[in-house]
Amino acid sequence: MPRTPSEYSVHLLLDGGHREEVRFATLQDFQKWYSSTLVPKQDSREFLNVPIKNIQGEYMVVRPTSVLAIRVEPIFTSSVERFDE
């Protein structure tokens, strides 16, 4: 039986060497944000909102032209991994 990720960690590599991590509940949530928000404005210098769902009262904006690379990592929080410390 394949494991299902609890969430997805999305690592943004930005111009200037900065790295940011945001989390999405599902891969479909990330794909929707990526295809409907980031890709249509990929050549824009205007700020775009990056959803940060796990942090109350905090938000992040980026310029689409500053995003150089994106890495998507599934996060598994099974009961076995929690006790592996």
Short mmCIF file of N, CA, C and O in Angstrom, two decimals:
data_model
loop_
_atom_site.label_atom_id
_atom_site.label_comp_id
_atom_site.label_asym_id
_atom_site.label_seq_id
_atom_site.Cartn_x
_atom_site.Cartn_y
_atom_site.Cartn_z
N MET A 1 0.84 -1.17 0.00
CA MET A 1 0.00 0.00 0.00
C MET A 1 0.89 1.25 0.00
O MET A 1 1.73 1.44 0.89
N PRO A 2 0.77 2.12 -0.99
CA PRO A 2 1.61 3.32 -1.05
C PRO A 2 1.23 4.32 0.04
O PRO A 2 0.06 4.46 0.40
N ARG A 3 2.23 4.98 0.56
CA ARG A 3 1.99 6.00 1.58
C ARG A 3 1.50 7.28 0.91
O ARG A 3 1.88 7.58 -0.21
N THR A 4 0.69 8.02 1.63
CA THR A 4 0.18 9.29 1.13
C THR A 4 0.85 10.41 1.92
O THR A 4 0.85 10.39 3.14
N PRO A 5 1.44 11.39 1.22
CA PRO A 5 2.07 12.51 1.93
C PRO A 5 1.05 13.31 2.74
O PRO A 5 -0.09 13.48 2.34
N SER A 6 1.49 13.80 3.89
CA SER A 6 0.65 14.65 4.73
C SER A 6 0.55 16.06 4.17
O SER A 6 -0.46 16.73 4.34
N GLU A 7 1.62 16.50 3.52
CA GLU A 7 1.66 17.81 2.87
C GLU A 7 2.86 17.84 1.93
O GLU A 7 3.63 16.88 1.87
N TYR A 8 3.00 18.94 1.21
CA TYR A 8 4.11 19.11 0.27
C TYR A 8 4.89 20.36 0.63
O TYR A 8 4.31 21.43 0.80
N SER A 9 6.18 20.21 0.74
CA SER A 9 7.08 21.33 1.00
C SER A 9 7.59 21.82 -0.34
O SER A 9 8.17 21.05 -1.12
N VAL A 10 7.38 23.09 -0.63
CA VAL A 10 7.80 23.69 -1.90
C VAL A 10 8.94 24.65 -1.61
O VAL A 10 8.79 25.61 -0.85
N HIS A 11 10.10 24.34 -2.18
CA HIS A 11 11.30 25.16 -1.98
C HIS A 11 11.47 26.07 -3.19
O HIS A 11 11.55 25.59 -4.32
N LEU A 12 11.50 27.36 -2.95
CA LEU A 12 11.69 28.34 -4.02
C LEU A 12 13.13 28.84 -3.97
O LEU A 12 13.57 29.36 -2.93
N LEU A 13 13.86 28.69 -5.04
CA LEU A 13 15.20 29.26 -5.17
C LEU A 13 15.04 30.58 -5.90
O LEU A 13 14.56 30.62 -7.03
N LEU A 14 15.41 31.66 -5.22
CA LEU A 14 15.19 33.00 -5.75
C LEU A 14 16.50 33.62 -6.22
O LEU A 14 17.58 33.25 -5.77
N ASP A 15 16.36 34.57 -7.12
CA ASP A 15 17.50 35.33 -7.62
C ASP A 15 18.27 35.92 -6.44
O ASP A 15 17.69 36.42 -5.49
N GLY A 16 19.58 35.85 -6.47
CA GLY A 16 20.40 36.37 -5.37
C GLY A 16 20.77 35.28 -4.37
O GLY A 16 21.42 35.55 -3.38
N GLY A 17 20.30 34.04 -4.62
CA GLY A 17 20.66 32.93 -3.75
C GLY A 17 19.74 32.70 -2.57
O GLY A 17 19.99 31.81 -1.76
N HIS A 18 18.71 33.48 -2.45
CA HIS A 18 17.77 33.29 -1.34
C HIS A 18 16.93 32.05 -1.57
O HIS A 18 16.61 31.70 -2.70
N ARG A 19 16.57 31.38 -0.48
CA ARG A 19 15.72 30.20 -0.55
C ARG A 19 14.56 30.38 0.42
O ARG A 19 14.75 30.84 1.53
N GLU A 20 13.39 30.02 -0.02
CA GLU A 20 12.19 30.08 0.82
C GLU A 20 11.46 28.75 0.72
O GLU A 20 11.49 28.09 -0.32
N GLU A 21 10.81 28.38 1.80
CA GLU A 21 10.02 27.15 1.83
C GLU A 21 8.59 27.50 2.21
O GLU A 21 8.36 28.23 3.17
N VAL A 22 7.65 27.00 1.44
CA VAL A 22 6.23 27.12 1.77
C VAL A 22 5.63 25.73 1.68
O VAL A 22 6.18 24.86 1.01
N ARG A 23 4.52 25.54 2.35
CA ARG A 23 3.89 24.22 2.38
C ARG A 23 2.49 24.29 1.79
O ARG A 23 1.76 25.25 2.02
N PHE A 24 2.16 23.25 1.06
CA PHE A 24 0.83 23.11 0.48
C PHE A 24 0.23 21.81 1.00
O PHE A 24 0.93 20.81 1.14
N ALA A 25 -1.06 21.81 1.25
CA ALA A 25 -1.73 20.63 1.80
C ALA A 25 -1.74 19.47 0.80
O ALA A 25 -1.58 18.32 1.18
N THR A 26 -1.92 19.80 -0.48
CA THR A 26 -1.95 18.75 -1.52
C THR A 26 -1.12 19.19 -2.72
O THR A 26 -0.85 20.39 -2.90
N LEU A 27 -0.75 18.23 -3.52
CA LEU A 27 -0.02 18.54 -4.74
C LEU A 27 -0.90 19.35 -5.69
O LEU A 27 -0.43 20.25 -6.38
N GLN A 28 -2.19 19.06 -5.68
CA GLN A 28 -3.13 19.81 -6.53
C GLN A 28 -3.20 21.28 -6.13
O GLN A 28 -3.33 22.14 -6.99
N ASP A 29 -3.11 21.57 -4.82
CA ASP A 29 -3.09 22.98 -4.38
C ASP A 29 -1.88 23.71 -4.95
O ASP A 29 -1.98 24.84 -5.41
N PHE A 30 -0.72 23.04 -4.90
CA PHE A 30 0.49 23.65 -5.47
C PHE A 30 0.34 23.84 -6.97
O PHE A 30 0.64 24.91 -7.51
N GLN A 31 -0.12 22.80 -7.67
CA GLN A 31 -0.25 22.88 -9.12
C GLN A 31 -1.22 23.98 -9.53
O GLN A 31 -0.99 24.68 -10.52
N LYS A 32 -2.30 24.15 -8.76
CA LYS A 32 -3.26 25.21 -9.07
C LYS A 32 -2.61 26.58 -8.90
O LYS A 32 -2.76 27.45 -9.76
N TRP A 33 -1.89 26.81 -7.79
CA TRP A 33 -1.22 28.09 -7.58
C TRP A 33 -0.17 28.32 -8.67
O TRP A 33 -0.10 29.41 -9.25
N TYR A 34 0.61 27.30 -8.98
CA TYR A 34 1.67 27.41 -9.97
C TYR A 34 1.10 27.76 -11.35
O TYR A 34 1.55 28.70 -12.00
N SER A 35 0.11 26.99 -11.79
CA SER A 35 -0.40 27.18 -13.16
C SER A 35 -1.31 28.39 -13.32
O SER A 35 -1.36 28.99 -14.39
N SER A 36 -2.03 28.77 -12.25
CA SER A 36 -2.96 29.89 -12.40
C SER A 36 -2.39 31.23 -11.93
O SER A 36 -2.88 32.28 -12.34
N THR A 37 -1.37 31.21 -11.09
CA THR A 37 -0.83 32.46 -10.55
C THR A 37 0.59 32.75 -11.05
O THR A 37 0.86 33.84 -11.53
N LEU A 38 1.47 31.79 -10.92
CA LEU A 38 2.88 32.04 -11.24
C LEU A 38 3.18 32.00 -12.74
O LEU A 38 3.78 32.93 -13.27
N VAL A 39 2.76 30.96 -13.41
CA VAL A 39 3.11 30.79 -14.84
C VAL A 39 2.56 31.92 -15.72
O VAL A 39 3.30 32.45 -16.55
N PRO A 40 1.30 32.33 -15.57
CA PRO A 40 0.80 33.40 -16.45
C PRO A 40 1.58 34.72 -16.32
O PRO A 40 1.57 35.52 -17.24
N LYS A 41 2.23 34.94 -15.20
CA LYS A 41 2.96 36.19 -15.00
C LYS A 41 4.45 35.96 -14.86
O LYS A 41 5.15 36.74 -14.22
N GLN A 42 4.97 34.92 -15.50
CA GLN A 42 6.37 34.55 -15.32
C GLN A 42 7.36 35.63 -15.74
O GLN A 42 8.47 35.68 -15.23
N ASP A 43 6.99 36.52 -16.63
CA ASP A 43 7.90 37.59 -17.07
C ASP A 43 7.62 38.91 -16.35
O ASP A 43 8.22 39.93 -16.67
N SER A 44 6.73 38.88 -15.38
CA SER A 44 6.32 40.11 -14.69
C SER A 44 7.27 40.45 -13.54
O SER A 44 7.83 39.58 -12.89
N ARG A 45 7.41 41.75 -13.28
CA ARG A 45 8.18 42.22 -12.13
C ARG A 45 7.25 42.63 -10.98
O ARG A 45 7.70 43.12 -9.96
N GLU A 46 5.94 42.45 -11.18
CA GLU A 46 4.97 42.76 -10.12
C GLU A 46 5.01 41.68 -9.05
O GLU A 46 5.30 40.53 -9.34
N PHE A 47 4.71 42.07 -7.82
CA PHE A 47 4.68 41.11 -6.74
C PHE A 47 3.45 40.19 -6.84
O PHE A 47 2.37 40.65 -7.17
N LEU A 48 3.67 38.91 -6.54
CA LEU A 48 2.58 37.93 -6.45
C LEU A 48 2.54 37.36 -5.05
O LEU A 48 3.59 37.12 -4.44
N ASN A 49 1.35 37.09 -4.56
CA ASN A 49 1.22 36.45 -3.25
C ASN A 49 1.60 34.97 -3.33
O ASN A 49 1.22 34.28 -4.26
N VAL A 50 2.34 34.53 -2.34
CA VAL A 50 2.66 33.12 -2.18
C VAL A 50 1.88 32.66 -0.95
O VAL A 50 2.05 33.22 0.13
N PRO A 51 1.01 31.67 -1.10
CA PRO A 51 0.20 31.26 0.04
C PRO A 51 1.04 30.60 1.13
O PRO A 51 1.83 29.71 0.86
N ILE A 52 0.89 31.10 2.35
CA ILE A 52 1.53 30.49 3.51
C ILE A 52 0.38 30.12 4.44
O ILE A 52 -0.12 30.96 5.18
N LYS A 53 -0.03 28.87 4.40
CA LYS A 53 -1.21 28.45 5.14
C LYS A 53 -0.93 28.07 6.58
O LYS A 53 -1.80 28.11 7.42
N ASN A 54 0.31 27.71 6.89
CA ASN A 54 0.61 27.21 8.23
C ASN A 54 1.03 28.29 9.21
O ASN A 54 1.21 28.02 10.38
N ILE A 55 1.23 29.51 8.74
CA ILE A 55 1.71 30.57 9.62
C ILE A 55 0.64 31.65 9.70
O ILE A 55 0.35 32.32 8.71
N GLN A 56 0.07 31.83 10.87
CA GLN A 56 -1.00 32.80 11.09
C GLN A 56 -0.47 34.23 10.99
O GLN A 56 0.53 34.57 11.61
N GLY A 57 -1.12 35.06 10.20
CA GLY A 57 -0.80 36.48 10.14
C GLY A 57 0.47 36.82 9.38
O GLY A 57 0.93 37.94 9.43
N GLU A 58 1.05 35.87 8.67
CA GLU A 58 2.26 36.15 7.90
C GLU A 58 1.99 35.86 6.44
O GLU A 58 1.23 34.97 6.10
N TYR A 59 2.60 36.63 5.56
CA TYR A 59 2.44 36.40 4.14
C TYR A 59 3.76 36.67 3.43
O TYR A 59 4.67 37.27 3.99
N MET A 60 3.84 36.18 2.20
CA MET A 60 5.06 36.39 1.42
C MET A 60 4.65 36.77 0.00
O MET A 60 3.66 36.26 -0.52
N VAL A 61 5.40 37.68 -0.59
CA VAL A 61 5.21 38.04 -1.99
C VAL A 61 6.54 37.88 -2.71
O VAL A 61 7.60 38.06 -2.11
N VAL A 62 6.47 37.50 -3.97
CA VAL A 62 7.68 37.37 -4.79
C VAL A 62 7.42 37.97 -6.16
O VAL A 62 6.27 38.09 -6.59
N ARG A 63 8.50 38.34 -6.80
CA ARG A 63 8.41 38.74 -8.20
C ARG A 63 8.62 37.46 -9.03
O ARG A 63 9.61 36.76 -8.83
N PRO A 64 7.70 37.15 -9.93
CA PRO A 64 7.84 35.91 -10.72
C PRO A 64 9.17 35.80 -11.45
O PRO A 64 9.72 34.71 -11.59
N THR A 65 9.74 36.93 -11.88
CA THR A 65 11.01 36.88 -12.60
C THR A 65 12.17 36.48 -11.68
O THR A 65 13.23 36.11 -12.15
N SER A 66 11.95 36.55 -10.36
CA SER A 66 13.00 36.22 -9.40
C SER A 66 13.04 34.74 -9.04
O SER A 66 13.97 34.28 -8.41
N VAL A 67 12.01 33.99 -9.43
CA VAL A 67 11.97 32.56 -9.11
C VAL A 67 12.80 31.82 -10.16
O VAL A 67 12.46 31.78 -11.33
N LEU A 68 13.93 31.25 -9.71
CA LEU A 68 14.83 30.55 -10.62
C LEU A 68 14.56 29.06 -10.69
O LEU A 68 14.75 28.44 -11.72
N ALA A 69 14.16 28.48 -9.56
CA ALA A 69 13.90 27.03 -9.52
C ALA A 69 12.89 26.73 -8.42
O ALA A 69 12.76 27.49 -7.46
N ILE A 70 12.19 25.62 -8.59
CA ILE A 70 11.21 25.17 -7.60
C ILE A 70 11.44 23.67 -7.39
O ILE A 70 11.57 22.91 -8.34
N ARG A 71 11.49 23.28 -6.11
CA ARG A 71 11.60 21.86 -5.77
C ARG A 71 10.41 21.50 -4.90
O ARG A 71 10.12 22.18 -3.92
N VAL A 72 9.71 20.44 -5.26
CA VAL A 72 8.54 19.99 -4.51
C VAL A 72 8.90 18.69 -3.81
O VAL A 72 9.35 17.74 -4.45
N GLU A 73 8.72 18.68 -2.49
CA GLU A 73 9.09 17.52 -1.68
C GLU A 73 7.89 17.04 -0.87
O GLU A 73 7.30 17.80 -0.11
N PRO A 74 7.50 15.76 -1.04
CA PRO A 74 6.41 15.24 -0.22
C PRO A 74 6.87 15.07 1.22
O PRO A 74 8.00 14.66 1.49
N ILE A 75 6.01 15.41 2.16
CA ILE A 75 6.31 15.28 3.59
C ILE A 75 5.38 14.20 4.16
O ILE A 75 4.16 14.31 4.04
N PHE A 76 5.99 13.19 4.76
CA PHE A 76 5.23 12.11 5.38
C PHE A 76 5.36 12.23 6.89
O PHE A 76 6.46 12.29 7.42
N THR A 77 4.25 12.27 7.58
CA THR A 77 4.28 12.33 9.05
C THR A 77 3.53 11.13 9.61
O THR A 77 2.51 11.27 10.28
N SER A 78 4.04 9.95 9.33
CA SER A 78 3.42 8.74 9.86
C SER A 78 3.83 8.56 11.31
O SER A 78 4.78 9.16 11.80
N SER A 79 3.13 7.73 12.02
CA SER A 79 3.42 7.52 13.43
C SER A 79 4.83 6.94 13.64
O SER A 79 5.48 7.22 14.63
N VAL A 80 5.34 6.17 12.70
CA VAL A 80 6.67 5.60 12.82
C VAL A 80 7.73 6.70 12.74
O VAL A 80 8.67 6.71 13.52
N GLU A 81 7.57 7.64 11.83
CA GLU A 81 8.55 8.72 11.67
C GLU A 81 8.57 9.67 12.85
O GLU A 81 9.60 10.23 13.19
N ARG A 82 7.46 9.86 13.52
CA ARG A 82 7.40 10.77 14.65
C ARG A 82 8.26 10.29 15.82
O ARG A 82 8.77 11.06 16.59
N PHE A 83 8.42 8.97 15.97
CA PHE A 83 9.16 8.42 17.08
C PHE A 83 10.59 8.08 16.71
O PHE A 83 11.31 7.44 17.45
N ASP A 84 11.03 8.52 15.55
CA ASP A 84 12.37 8.22 15.04
C ASP A 84 13.42 9.21 15.50
O ASP A 84 14.50 9.22 14.99
N GLU A 85 13.15 10.05 16.43
CA GLU A 85 14.07 11.11 16.82
C GLU A 85 15.21 10.61 17.60
O GLU A 85 15.55 10.05 18.39
#
